[in-house]
């Protein structure tokens, strides 16, 4: 069994597929849409529409980039306020036309910087949490890599939450936790254990509904299983009335720590 | 009247621990002031005007009509849901230091005669961080306010989500947001007052979900921590970065109000949103409002 920190490292690995990879694997005829209509377009988030087994879907995905230039440009997948606002714009568009929404989460968190604060990083995340609670179409969120705190949760309000086995999801990075607790970032492995941030921990807490196994499987196989699971979940959620869907979404989060 | 007396007059059947009533020394100018004088001055340093951080019960005494407050869920206490190292000890210390059971006090009270649901966070309890109990208490308050068609007034101060409860703390941001959303969909008014400091996951959730967002002067309000931003970007932070005035300038708070005027501003806003059949302001607003300083 992998330790918590080994999973953190696997989740962060540069070799691990990012959002764009899963879009390619799962979505046919993907059309990327750009911009928040307020300030700019954030390449840390890829958003667009396409087909999944003949069904129109909206996909919002964090993308860390491949080459070093691409990674710099995309802030390693850490979204700025414009990214969250683009995501919300596309989610509202999706709601208008009755399309379900799939969110793929995988970066160390919201981008940290002076400009991001000036343009309301906190407000952008808060707005997504508030609006996603009421979106009248099914939302499936998948943690594919590192689920870093509030910046991840901003795409994480959903009807079904899925994690890939070696992804992690945490309130704070193990390094951040270790330096606050023990004034020593090198104790991150201990902090990772203490935080209970693995897919199995979150499944046990009831925060995520499904874990997709990665061990001894190719990325292609993982992508195929993820696609099938999303389709199954969408079929279930789409059969519900909007009122029942929203009530269940409220209850899903309402019951955590109640 | 001492704070203890004030509290017992507000809460005849409850005896929450009062904060220390010794003279306090201002961190900004070094002036030492008697506690009674500070209380009368809304916990503002009389010589330099710096704001002391307020204890939850000081805030309640400062803002709510005397004798109007009924606390809700006061016995709720955090357990140690993910068995985090030293968390039970930290909780015990926080209770000792703050005289509170958790980092938020919730209840129903009146401001200038207007009934409202009120939550007051307290930075003396583990930096006002939000774990499952803080999330649960605030969620229950919004649900009660929704059921009883009451406005919600919140006094926020927090370092963010509480890491000792791991992912469960993070999820409280979504949980509270759901309750705020329901209250809003039901036509409820929510007035958050952001006080020093309001940061992290609180800023990224219910601090920024108000209908009208108020802030105290000079309060630190932001998402990312200043040291983290400096270390990550290598840039020097601009003067006044993440202060209330900075957020006002960038369009993220509606107004900044001084403490001596806050109660009246809240009353005014509450009354401006009341249904037409309820009583209007009895006296002209201007006659109630203390003069602005300077
Ligand atoms: Zn002073």
Coordinates of C-alpha atoms and ligand atoms in Angstrom, one line a residue:
Chain A
X1 CA 0.0 0.0 0.0
X2 CA 1.3 3.4 -0.9
X3 CA 1.8 5.9 1.9
X4 CA -0.3 9.2 1.9
X5 CA 2.8 11.2 0.8
X6 CA 3.6 8.7 -2.0
X7 CA 0.1 9.4 -3.3
X8 CA 0.7 13.2 -3.0
X9 CA 3.8 12.8 -5.1
X10 CA 2.0 10.6 -7.6
X11 CA -0.8 13.2 -7.8
X12 CA 1.7 16.0 -8.5
X13 CA 3.9 14.0 -10.9
X14 CA 4.7 15.9 -14.1
X15 CA 4.0 12.6 -16.0
X16 CA 0.5 12.3 -14.7
X17 CA -2.2 13.2 -17.2
X18 CA -3.8 16.6 -16.7
X19 CA -7.3 17.9 -17.6
X20 CA -6.8 18.1 -21.3
X21 CA -5.8 14.4 -21.6
X22 CA -9.1 13.3 -20.1
X23 CA -11.0 15.6 -22.3
X24 CA -9.3 14.0 -25.3
X25 CA -10.0 10.5 -24.0
X26 CA -13.6 11.0 -23.1
X27 CA -15.1 13.8 -25.2
X28 CA -15.7 13.8 -28.9
X29 CA -15.8 17.0 -31.0
X30 CA -14.7 19.2 -28.1
X31 CA -15.0 22.9 -28.7
X32 CA -13.0 25.0 -26.3
X33 CA -14.6 28.3 -25.3
X34 CA -12.6 31.2 -23.9
X35 CA -12.8 34.1 -21.5
X36 CA -14.8 35.3 -18.5
X37 CA -16.3 38.3 -20.4
X38 CA -15.0 40.5 -17.6
X39 CA -11.3 40.6 -17.7
X40 CA -9.5 37.8 -19.5
X41 CA -9.0 34.2 -20.4
X42 CA -7.2 31.9 -17.9
X43 CA -5.3 29.1 -19.6
X44 CA -5.2 27.2 -16.2
X45 CA -8.8 26.2 -16.9
X46 CA -9.9 24.6 -20.1
X47 CA -13.7 24.9 -20.6
X48 CA -15.9 23.9 -23.5
X49 CA -18.6 21.7 -24.9
X50 CA -18.6 18.4 -26.7
X51 CA -20.1 14.9 -27.0
X52 CA -20.0 12.0 -24.7
X53 CA -21.6 9.0 -26.2
X54 CA -23.9 11.2 -28.2
X55 CA -24.8 13.4 -25.3
X56 CA -23.9 17.1 -25.2
X57 CA -21.8 17.9 -22.1
X58 CA -19.9 20.9 -20.7
X59 CA -16.4 20.1 -19.4
X60 CA -14.4 22.4 -17.1
X61 CA -10.9 21.2 -16.5
X62 CA -7.8 22.4 -14.7
X63 CA -4.8 22.0 -17.1
X64 CA -1.2 22.1 -15.9
X65 CA 0.4 22.2 -19.3
X66 CA 3.1 20.0 -20.9
X67 CA 6.2 22.0 -22.0
X68 CA 7.8 24.2 -19.4
X69 CA 6.6 27.3 -21.3
X70 CA 3.1 25.9 -21.5
X71 CA 3.2 25.2 -17.8
X72 CA 4.3 28.7 -16.9
X73 CA 1.6 30.2 -19.1
X74 CA -1.0 28.0 -17.4
X75 CA 0.4 28.7 -13.9
X76 CA 0.7 24.9 -13.5
X77 CA -3.1 24.6 -13.5
X78 CA -3.6 27.1 -10.7
X79 CA -6.6 29.1 -11.7
X80 CA -6.9 32.9 -11.4
X81 CA -10.2 34.6 -10.7
X82 CA -10.8 34.8 -14.4
X83 CA -10.5 31.1 -14.6
X84 CA -13.2 30.6 -12.0
X85 CA -15.4 33.2 -13.6
X86 CA -15.0 31.6 -17.0
X87 CA -15.9 28.3 -15.4
X88 CA -19.1 29.8 -13.9
X89 CA -20.0 31.5 -17.2
X90 CA -19.8 28.2 -19.0
X91 CA -21.7 26.4 -16.3
X92 CA -24.5 28.9 -16.6
X93 CA -24.5 28.5 -20.3
X94 CA -24.7 24.8 -19.7
X95 CA -27.7 25.3 -17.4
X96 CA -29.5 27.4 -19.9
X97 CA -29.3 24.7 -22.5
X98 CA -29.9 21.8 -20.1
X99 CA -26.4 20.2 -20.5
X100 CA -24.8 18.4 -17.6
X101 CA -21.4 19.6 -16.3
X102 CA -18.3 17.7 -15.7
X103 CA -15.5 19.3 -13.7
X104 CA -11.9 17.9 -13.6
X105 CA -9.8 19.0 -10.7
X106 CA -6.0 18.7 -10.6
X107 CA -3.7 21.4 -9.4
X108 CA -2.1 22.6 -6.2
X109 CA -4.9 25.2 -5.8
X110 CA -6.0 28.7 -6.6
X111 CA -3.2 30.9 -8.1
X112 CA -1.5 32.9 -5.4
X113 CA -0.5 36.5 -6.3
X114 CA -1.0 40.2 -6.0
X115 CA -3.1 40.5 -9.1
X116 CA -5.3 37.5 -8.2
X117 CA -6.1 39.1 -4.9
X118 CA -6.8 42.5 -6.5
X119 CA -9.3 40.9 -8.8
X120 CA -11.0 39.0 -6.0
X121 CA -9.7 35.4 -5.8
X122 CA -11.8 34.8 -2.7
X123 CA -14.9 36.4 -4.2
X124 CA -14.5 34.3 -7.4
X125 CA -14.4 31.0 -5.5
X126 CA -17.2 32.1 -3.1
X127 CA -19.4 33.0 -6.1
X128 CA -18.8 29.5 -7.7
X129 CA -19.8 27.7 -4.4
X130 CA -22.9 29.8 -4.1
X131 CA -24.0 29.4 -7.8
X132 CA -23.1 25.8 -8.2
X133 CA -25.3 24.9 -5.2
X134 CA -28.3 26.1 -7.4
X135 CA -27.3 25.0 -10.9
X136 CA -30.3 23.1 -12.3
X137 CA -28.3 20.5 -14.3
X138 CA -26.3 17.5 -13.0
X139 CA -22.7 18.2 -12.0
X140 CA -20.0 15.5 -11.7
X141 CA -16.7 16.5 -10.2
X142 CA -13.6 14.3 -10.6
X143 CA -10.3 14.8 -8.8
X144 CA -7.7 13.6 -11.3
X145 CA -4.6 14.9 -9.5
X146 CA -4.0 17.2 -6.6
X147 CA -7.2 18.7 -5.1
X148 CA -5.8 21.8 -3.5
X149 CA -8.1 23.4 -1.0
X150 CA -10.6 26.1 -1.8
X151 CA -9.2 26.4 -5.3
X152 CA -10.3 22.8 -6.0
X153 CA -13.6 23.1 -4.2
X154 CA -14.5 26.0 -6.5
X155 CA -15.1 23.2 -9.1
X156 CA -16.1 20.7 -6.5
X157 CA -19.7 21.4 -5.6
X158 CA -21.4 18.5 -7.4
X159 CA -24.0 15.7 -7.3
X160 CA -21.4 13.0 -7.6
X161 CA -17.7 13.3 -6.6
X162 CA -15.2 10.8 -8.0
X163 CA -11.5 10.5 -7.2
X164 CA -8.8 8.6 -9.1
X165 CA -7.0 6.3 -6.7
X166 CA -3.8 8.3 -6.5
X167 CA -5.3 11.7 -6.5
X168 CA -5.5 13.6 -3.2
X169 CA -7.9 16.3 -1.9
X170 CA -6.9 18.4 1.1
X171 CA -7.7 21.6 3.1
X172 CA -4.0 22.5 3.0
X173 CA -0.9 21.2 1.3
X174 CA 1.1 18.8 3.5
X175 CA 4.1 21.2 3.3
X176 CA 1.9 24.1 4.5
X177 CA 0.5 22.0 7.3
X178 CA 3.9 20.8 8.4
X179 CA 5.4 24.3 8.4
X180 CA 2.5 25.7 10.5
X181 CA 2.4 22.8 12.9
X182 CA 6.0 21.8 13.3
X183 CA 7.8 24.8 11.7
X184 CA 9.3 22.3 9.3
X185 CA 8.1 21.7 5.8
X186 CA 10.2 18.6 5.5
X187 CA 7.8 16.8 7.8
X188 CA 5.2 16.9 5.0
X189 CA 5.0 13.1 4.9
X190 CA 3.8 13.1 8.6
X191 CA 1.4 15.9 7.8
X192 CA 0.0 14.0 4.8
X193 CA -0.8 11.1 7.0
X194 CA -2.5 13.4 9.6
X195 CA -4.6 15.2 7.1
X196 CA -6.2 12.0 5.7
X197 CA -6.2 13.3 2.2
X198 CA -6.2 10.1 0.1
X199 CA -9.0 8.9 -2.1
X200 CA -9.7 6.1 0.3
X201 CA -9.9 8.5 3.3
X202 CA -12.3 10.7 1.5
X203 CA -14.4 7.8 0.4
X204 CA -14.5 6.6 4.0
X205 CA -15.6 10.1 5.1
X206 CA -18.4 10.1 2.5
X207 CA -16.9 13.1 0.8
X208 CA -16.5 11.2 -2.5
X209 CA -18.8 8.5 -3.8
X210 CA -16.4 6.6 -6.1
X211 CA -12.7 5.8 -6.3
X212 CA -11.3 4.6 -9.6
X213 CA -8.4 2.1 -9.2
X214 CA -5.1 3.1 -10.9
X215 CA -2.8 0.3 -9.8
X216 CA -1.5 -1.9 -12.6
X217 CA -3.7 -0.1 -15.1
X218 CA -2.9 2.0 -18.1
X219 CA -4.0 5.6 -18.4
X220 CA -6.2 4.5 -21.3
X221 CA -8.0 2.0 -19.2
X222 CA -8.4 4.5 -16.4
X223 CA -9.9 7.0 -18.8
X224 CA -12.3 4.4 -20.2
X225 CA -13.6 3.5 -16.8
X226 CA -13.9 7.1 -15.8
X227 CA -15.9 7.8 -18.9
X228 CA -18.3 4.9 -18.2
X229 CA -18.7 5.9 -14.6
X230 CA -19.5 9.5 -15.6
X231 CA -22.1 8.3 -18.1
X232 CA -23.7 6.0 -15.6
X233 CA -23.9 8.8 -13.0
X234 CA -25.2 11.2 -15.6
X235 CA -28.0 8.8 -16.6
X236 CA -29.0 8.5 -12.9
X237 CA -28.9 12.2 -12.1
X238 CA -30.6 13.2 -15.4
X239 CA -33.5 10.9 -14.5
X240 CA -34.2 12.9 -11.3
X241 CA -36.4 16.0 -11.1
X242 CA -34.5 19.2 -10.8
X243 CA -36.0 19.8 -7.3
X244 CA -34.9 16.3 -6.2
X245 CA -31.4 16.8 -7.7
X246 CA -30.9 20.1 -5.9
X247 CA -32.3 18.8 -2.6
X248 CA -29.9 15.8 -2.8
X249 CA -27.0 18.1 -3.7
X250 CA -27.7 20.3 -0.7
X251 CA -28.0 17.2 1.5
X252 CA -24.7 15.7 0.2
X253 CA -22.8 18.7 1.7
X254 CA -25.2 19.4 4.5
X255 CA -24.5 16.0 6.0
X256 CA -20.7 16.5 6.2
X257 CA -19.8 17.2 9.8
X258 CA -23.5 17.4 10.9
Chain B
X1 CA -21.4 48.5 33.8
X2 CA -18.7 45.9 33.4
X3 CA -18.8 43.4 30.5
X4 CA -19.8 40.7 32.9
X5 CA -22.8 42.7 34.0
X6 CA -23.6 43.5 30.4
X7 CA -23.5 39.9 29.5
X8 CA -25.6 38.8 32.4
X9 CA -28.1 41.5 31.6
X10 CA -28.2 40.2 28.0
X11 CA -28.3 36.6 29.1
X12 CA -30.0 36.2 32.4
X13 CA -29.6 32.4 32.5
X14 CA -26.1 32.0 31.1
X15 CA -22.7 32.9 32.4
X16 CA -20.2 32.8 29.6
X17 CA -16.7 33.6 30.5
X18 CA -15.9 37.2 30.0
X19 CA -12.6 38.3 28.5
X20 CA -10.0 39.6 30.8
X21 CA -10.9 43.0 32.2
X22 CA -7.4 44.2 33.0
X23 CA -6.2 47.4 31.3
X24 CA -5.0 46.8 27.8
X25 CA -2.0 48.1 25.9
X26 CA -2.4 49.3 22.3
X27 CA -0.1 47.4 19.9
X28 CA 0.0 50.4 17.6
X29 CA 0.8 53.3 20.0
X30 CA 1.6 51.6 23.3
X31 CA -1.0 53.5 25.3
X32 CA -2.5 51.5 28.2
X33 CA -6.3 52.0 28.7
X34 CA -8.6 50.9 31.4
X35 CA -10.9 48.1 30.2
X36 CA -14.1 50.1 31.1
X37 CA -13.0 53.0 29.0
X38 CA -12.1 50.8 26.1
X39 CA -15.5 49.1 26.2
X40 CA -17.3 52.5 26.2
X41 CA -15.1 53.4 23.2
X42 CA -16.1 50.2 21.3
X43 CA -12.7 48.7 21.9
X44 CA -11.0 51.5 20.0
X45 CA -7.7 52.9 21.4
X46 CA -8.7 56.4 22.6
X47 CA -5.3 57.9 21.8
X48 CA -4.5 56.5 18.3
X49 CA -7.8 55.1 17.1
X50 CA -6.5 51.6 16.5
X51 CA -9.1 48.8 16.7
X52 CA -8.7 46.1 19.3
X53 CA -10.0 42.7 18.1
X54 CA -13.3 42.2 19.7
X55 CA -14.4 39.2 21.8
X56 CA -17.6 37.7 20.5
X57 CA -19.5 38.8 23.6
X58 CA -18.1 42.3 23.5
X59 CA -19.4 42.5 19.9
X60 CA -22.8 41.2 21.0
X61 CA -23.0 43.8 23.8
X62 CA -21.8 46.5 21.4
X63 CA -24.3 45.8 18.6
X64 CA -27.4 44.1 19.9
X65 CA -30.3 45.6 21.9
X66 CA -29.8 45.0 25.6
X67 CA -31.4 41.7 26.7
X68 CA -32.4 40.8 23.2
X69 CA -30.0 38.0 22.4
X70 CA -30.7 34.3 22.8
X71 CA -27.8 32.0 22.0
X72 CA -28.4 28.9 19.9
X73 CA -26.4 25.6 19.9
X74 CA -24.2 27.0 22.6
X75 CA -23.1 23.6 23.9
X76 CA -21.9 22.3 20.6
X77 CA -18.2 21.3 20.8
X78 CA -15.7 20.0 18.3
X79 CA -14.7 16.4 18.6
X80 CA -11.5 15.2 16.9
X81 CA -13.1 13.7 13.7
X82 CA -9.8 12.8 11.9
X83 CA -7.8 12.1 15.1
X84 CA -5.3 14.9 14.3
X85 CA -2.2 15.1 16.5
X86 CA -2.6 17.4 19.5
X87 CA -6.0 18.7 18.4
X88 CA -7.8 17.9 21.6
X89 CA -5.1 19.8 23.6
X90 CA -5.4 22.7 21.1
X91 CA -9.1 22.8 21.6
X92 CA -8.8 22.8 25.4
X93 CA -6.3 25.7 25.2
X94 CA -8.6 27.6 22.9
X95 CA -11.6 27.2 25.2
X96 CA -9.4 28.3 28.1
X97 CA -8.1 31.3 26.2
X98 CA -11.3 32.5 24.8
X99 CA -13.9 31.5 27.3
X100 CA -15.9 30.1 24.4
X101 CA -16.9 26.6 23.3
X102 CA -16.1 27.2 19.7
X103 CA -14.9 30.0 17.3
X104 CA -18.4 31.2 16.6
X105 CA -21.4 32.4 18.8
X106 CA -24.8 32.1 17.1
X107 CA -28.2 33.4 18.2
X108 CA -31.3 35.5 17.6
X109 CA -31.4 39.1 18.7
X110 CA -32.5 42.6 17.9
X111 CA -30.7 45.6 16.5
X112 CA -32.6 48.8 17.1
X113 CA -35.7 46.7 17.4
X114 CA -35.2 44.6 14.3
X115 CA -35.1 40.9 14.9
X116 CA -32.3 39.1 13.2
X117 CA -30.2 36.0 13.2
X118 CA -26.6 36.8 14.3
X119 CA -23.3 35.0 14.2
X120 CA -20.1 36.4 15.7
X121 CA -16.8 34.7 15.0
X122 CA -13.9 35.1 17.5
X123 CA -10.2 35.1 16.5
X124 CA -9.3 34.2 20.1
X125 CA -10.5 30.6 19.4
X126 CA -7.9 29.0 17.2
X127 CA -7.7 32.1 15.0
X128 CA -11.5 31.8 14.3
X129 CA -10.8 28.9 12.1
X130 CA -13.8 26.9 10.7
X131 CA -14.1 23.2 11.4
X132 CA -17.2 21.1 11.4
X133 CA -18.8 22.7 14.4
X134 CA -18.3 26.3 13.2
X135 CA -19.7 25.2 9.8
X136 CA -22.6 23.3 11.4
X137 CA -23.6 26.2 13.8
X138 CA -23.6 28.8 11.0
X139 CA -25.5 26.4 8.7
X140 CA -28.1 25.9 11.4
X141 CA -28.4 29.6 11.9
X142 CA -29.0 30.3 8.2
X143 CA -31.6 27.4 8.1
X144 CA -33.4 28.9 11.1
X145 CA -33.3 32.3 9.6
X146 CA -34.7 30.9 6.3
X147 CA -37.5 29.1 8.2
X148 CA -38.4 32.2 10.3
X149 CA -37.8 34.7 7.5
X150 CA -35.1 36.6 9.4
X151 CA -32.2 38.6 8.0
X152 CA -28.7 37.4 9.0
X153 CA -26.0 39.7 10.3
X154 CA -22.6 38.1 10.6
X155 CA -19.4 39.4 12.2
X156 CA -16.6 37.5 10.5
X157 CA -13.0 37.0 11.5
X158 CA -11.1 33.8 10.6
X159 CA -7.8 32.5 9.5
X160 CA -9.7 30.1 7.2
X161 CA -10.6 26.4 7.3
X162 CA -9.3 24.5 10.3
X163 CA -6.6 22.1 9.1
X164 CA -7.0 19.9 12.2
X165 CA -10.3 18.6 10.8
X166 CA -8.8 18.1 7.3
X167 CA -11.2 17.8 4.3
X168 CA -14.2 18.0 6.6
X169 CA -13.3 21.6 7.3
X170 CA -12.9 22.4 3.6
X171 CA -16.4 20.9 2.9
X172 CA -17.9 23.3 5.5
X173 CA -17.3 26.1 2.9
X174 CA -19.7 24.3 0.5
X175 CA -22.1 23.4 3.3
X176 CA -22.5 27.0 4.5
X177 CA -22.6 28.3 1.0
X178 CA -25.6 26.0 0.4
X179 CA -27.4 27.4 3.4
X180 CA -26.6 31.0 2.4
X181 CA -28.0 30.2 -1.0
X182 CA -31.2 28.8 0.3
X183 CA -31.7 31.8 2.6
X184 CA -31.0 34.1 -0.4
X185 CA -33.4 32.2 -2.7
X186 CA -36.0 32.6 0.0
X187 CA -35.6 36.4 -0.2
X188 CA -33.5 36.7 3.0
X189 CA -31.1 39.5 3.6
X190 CA -27.5 38.7 4.6
X191 CA -25.2 41.4 5.9
X192 CA -21.6 40.1 6.6
X193 CA -19.3 42.5 8.5
X194 CA -15.7 41.7 7.7
X195 CA -13.4 42.3 10.6
X196 CA -9.7 41.9 11.2
X197 CA -8.6 39.4 9.9
X198 CA -10.9 37.6 7.4
X199 CA -8.9 35.3 5.2
X200 CA -8.6 32.0 3.4
X201 CA -11.6 29.8 3.0
X202 CA -13.9 32.2 4.8
X203 CA -13.2 34.9 2.3
X204 CA -13.7 32.3 -0.4
X205 CA -17.1 31.4 0.9
X206 CA -19.6 33.2 3.1
X207 CA -17.6 36.4 3.6
X208 CA -18.1 37.2 0.0
X209 CA -21.7 36.0 -0.4
X210 CA -23.5 38.8 1.3
X211 CA -26.2 41.0 -0.3
X212 CA -24.3 44.0 1.1
X213 CA -20.8 43.5 2.4
X214 CA -19.5 45.7 5.2
X215 CA -16.0 46.0 6.6
X216 CA -14.3 47.6 9.5
X217 CA -11.6 50.1 8.8
X218 CA -8.2 48.7 8.0
X219 CA -9.4 45.1 8.5
X220 CA -7.2 42.5 6.7
X221 CA -9.3 40.7 4.2
X222 CA -8.0 38.3 1.6
X223 CA -7.7 34.8 0.3
X224 CA -4.0 34.0 0.2
X225 CA -1.7 34.8 3.1
X226 CA 0.7 37.8 2.6
X227 CA 3.8 35.8 3.4
X228 CA 2.8 33.1 1.0
X229 CA 2.2 35.6 -1.8
X230 CA 5.6 37.2 -1.1
X231 CA 7.4 33.9 -1.1
X232 CA 5.7 32.6 -4.2
X233 CA 5.9 35.7 -6.4
X234 CA 9.0 37.4 -5.0
X235 CA 7.2 40.6 -5.3
X236 CA 6.9 43.3 -2.7
X237 CA 3.3 43.8 -1.6
X238 CA 1.8 47.2 -2.3
X239 CA 1.0 49.6 0.5
X240 CA -2.4 48.8 2.1
X241 CA -2.6 45.4 0.3
X242 CA -5.6 43.3 1.4
X243 CA -6.9 46.0 3.8
X244 CA -10.6 46.9 3.8
X245 CA -9.8 50.1 1.9
X246 CA -8.0 48.1 -0.8
X247 CA -11.0 45.9 -1.2
X248 CA -13.3 48.9 -1.4
X249 CA -11.1 50.4 -4.1
X250 CA -11.2 47.2 -6.1
X251 CA -14.9 46.7 -5.7
X252 CA -15.2 43.8 -3.3
X253 CA -16.9 45.4 -0.3
X254 CA -19.9 47.8 -0.4
X255 CA -18.8 50.0 2.5
X256 CA -16.5 50.5 5.4
X257 CA -18.0 51.6 8.6
X258 CA -16.5 52.8 11.8
X259 CA -17.4 50.9 15.0
X260 CA -19.3 53.7 16.8
X261 CA -21.5 54.0 13.7
X262 CA -21.8 50.3 12.9
X263 CA -24.9 49.5 15.0
X264 CA -26.8 52.3 13.4
X265 CA -25.7 51.5 9.9
X266 CA -26.8 47.9 10.3
X267 CA -30.1 49.1 11.7
X268 CA -30.6 51.4 8.8
X269 CA -29.8 48.7 6.3
X270 CA -32.1 46.2 8.0
X271 CA -34.9 48.6 8.1
X272 CA -34.4 49.6 4.4
X273 CA -35.0 45.9 3.6
X274 CA -38.1 45.4 5.7
X275 CA -41.5 44.7 4.2
X276 CA -43.6 47.9 3.9
X277 CA -46.1 46.9 6.6
X278 CA -43.4 46.8 9.3
X279 CA -42.6 50.0 11.3
X280 CA -40.3 52.5 9.7
X281 CA -37.3 54.2 11.3
X282 CA -38.9 56.2 14.2
X283 CA -36.2 58.9 14.3
X284 CA -34.4 60.3 11.3
X285 CA -31.4 58.2 10.6
X286 CA -29.1 61.2 10.6
X287 CA -30.0 62.1 14.2
X288 CA -29.0 58.6 15.4
X289 CA -25.7 58.4 13.6
X290 CA -22.6 59.6 15.5
X291 CA -20.4 62.0 13.6
X292 CA -17.7 60.5 11.4
X293 CA -14.3 60.8 13.0
X294 CA -11.8 63.3 11.5
Ligands
LIG1 ZN1 -3.3 53.2 20.2

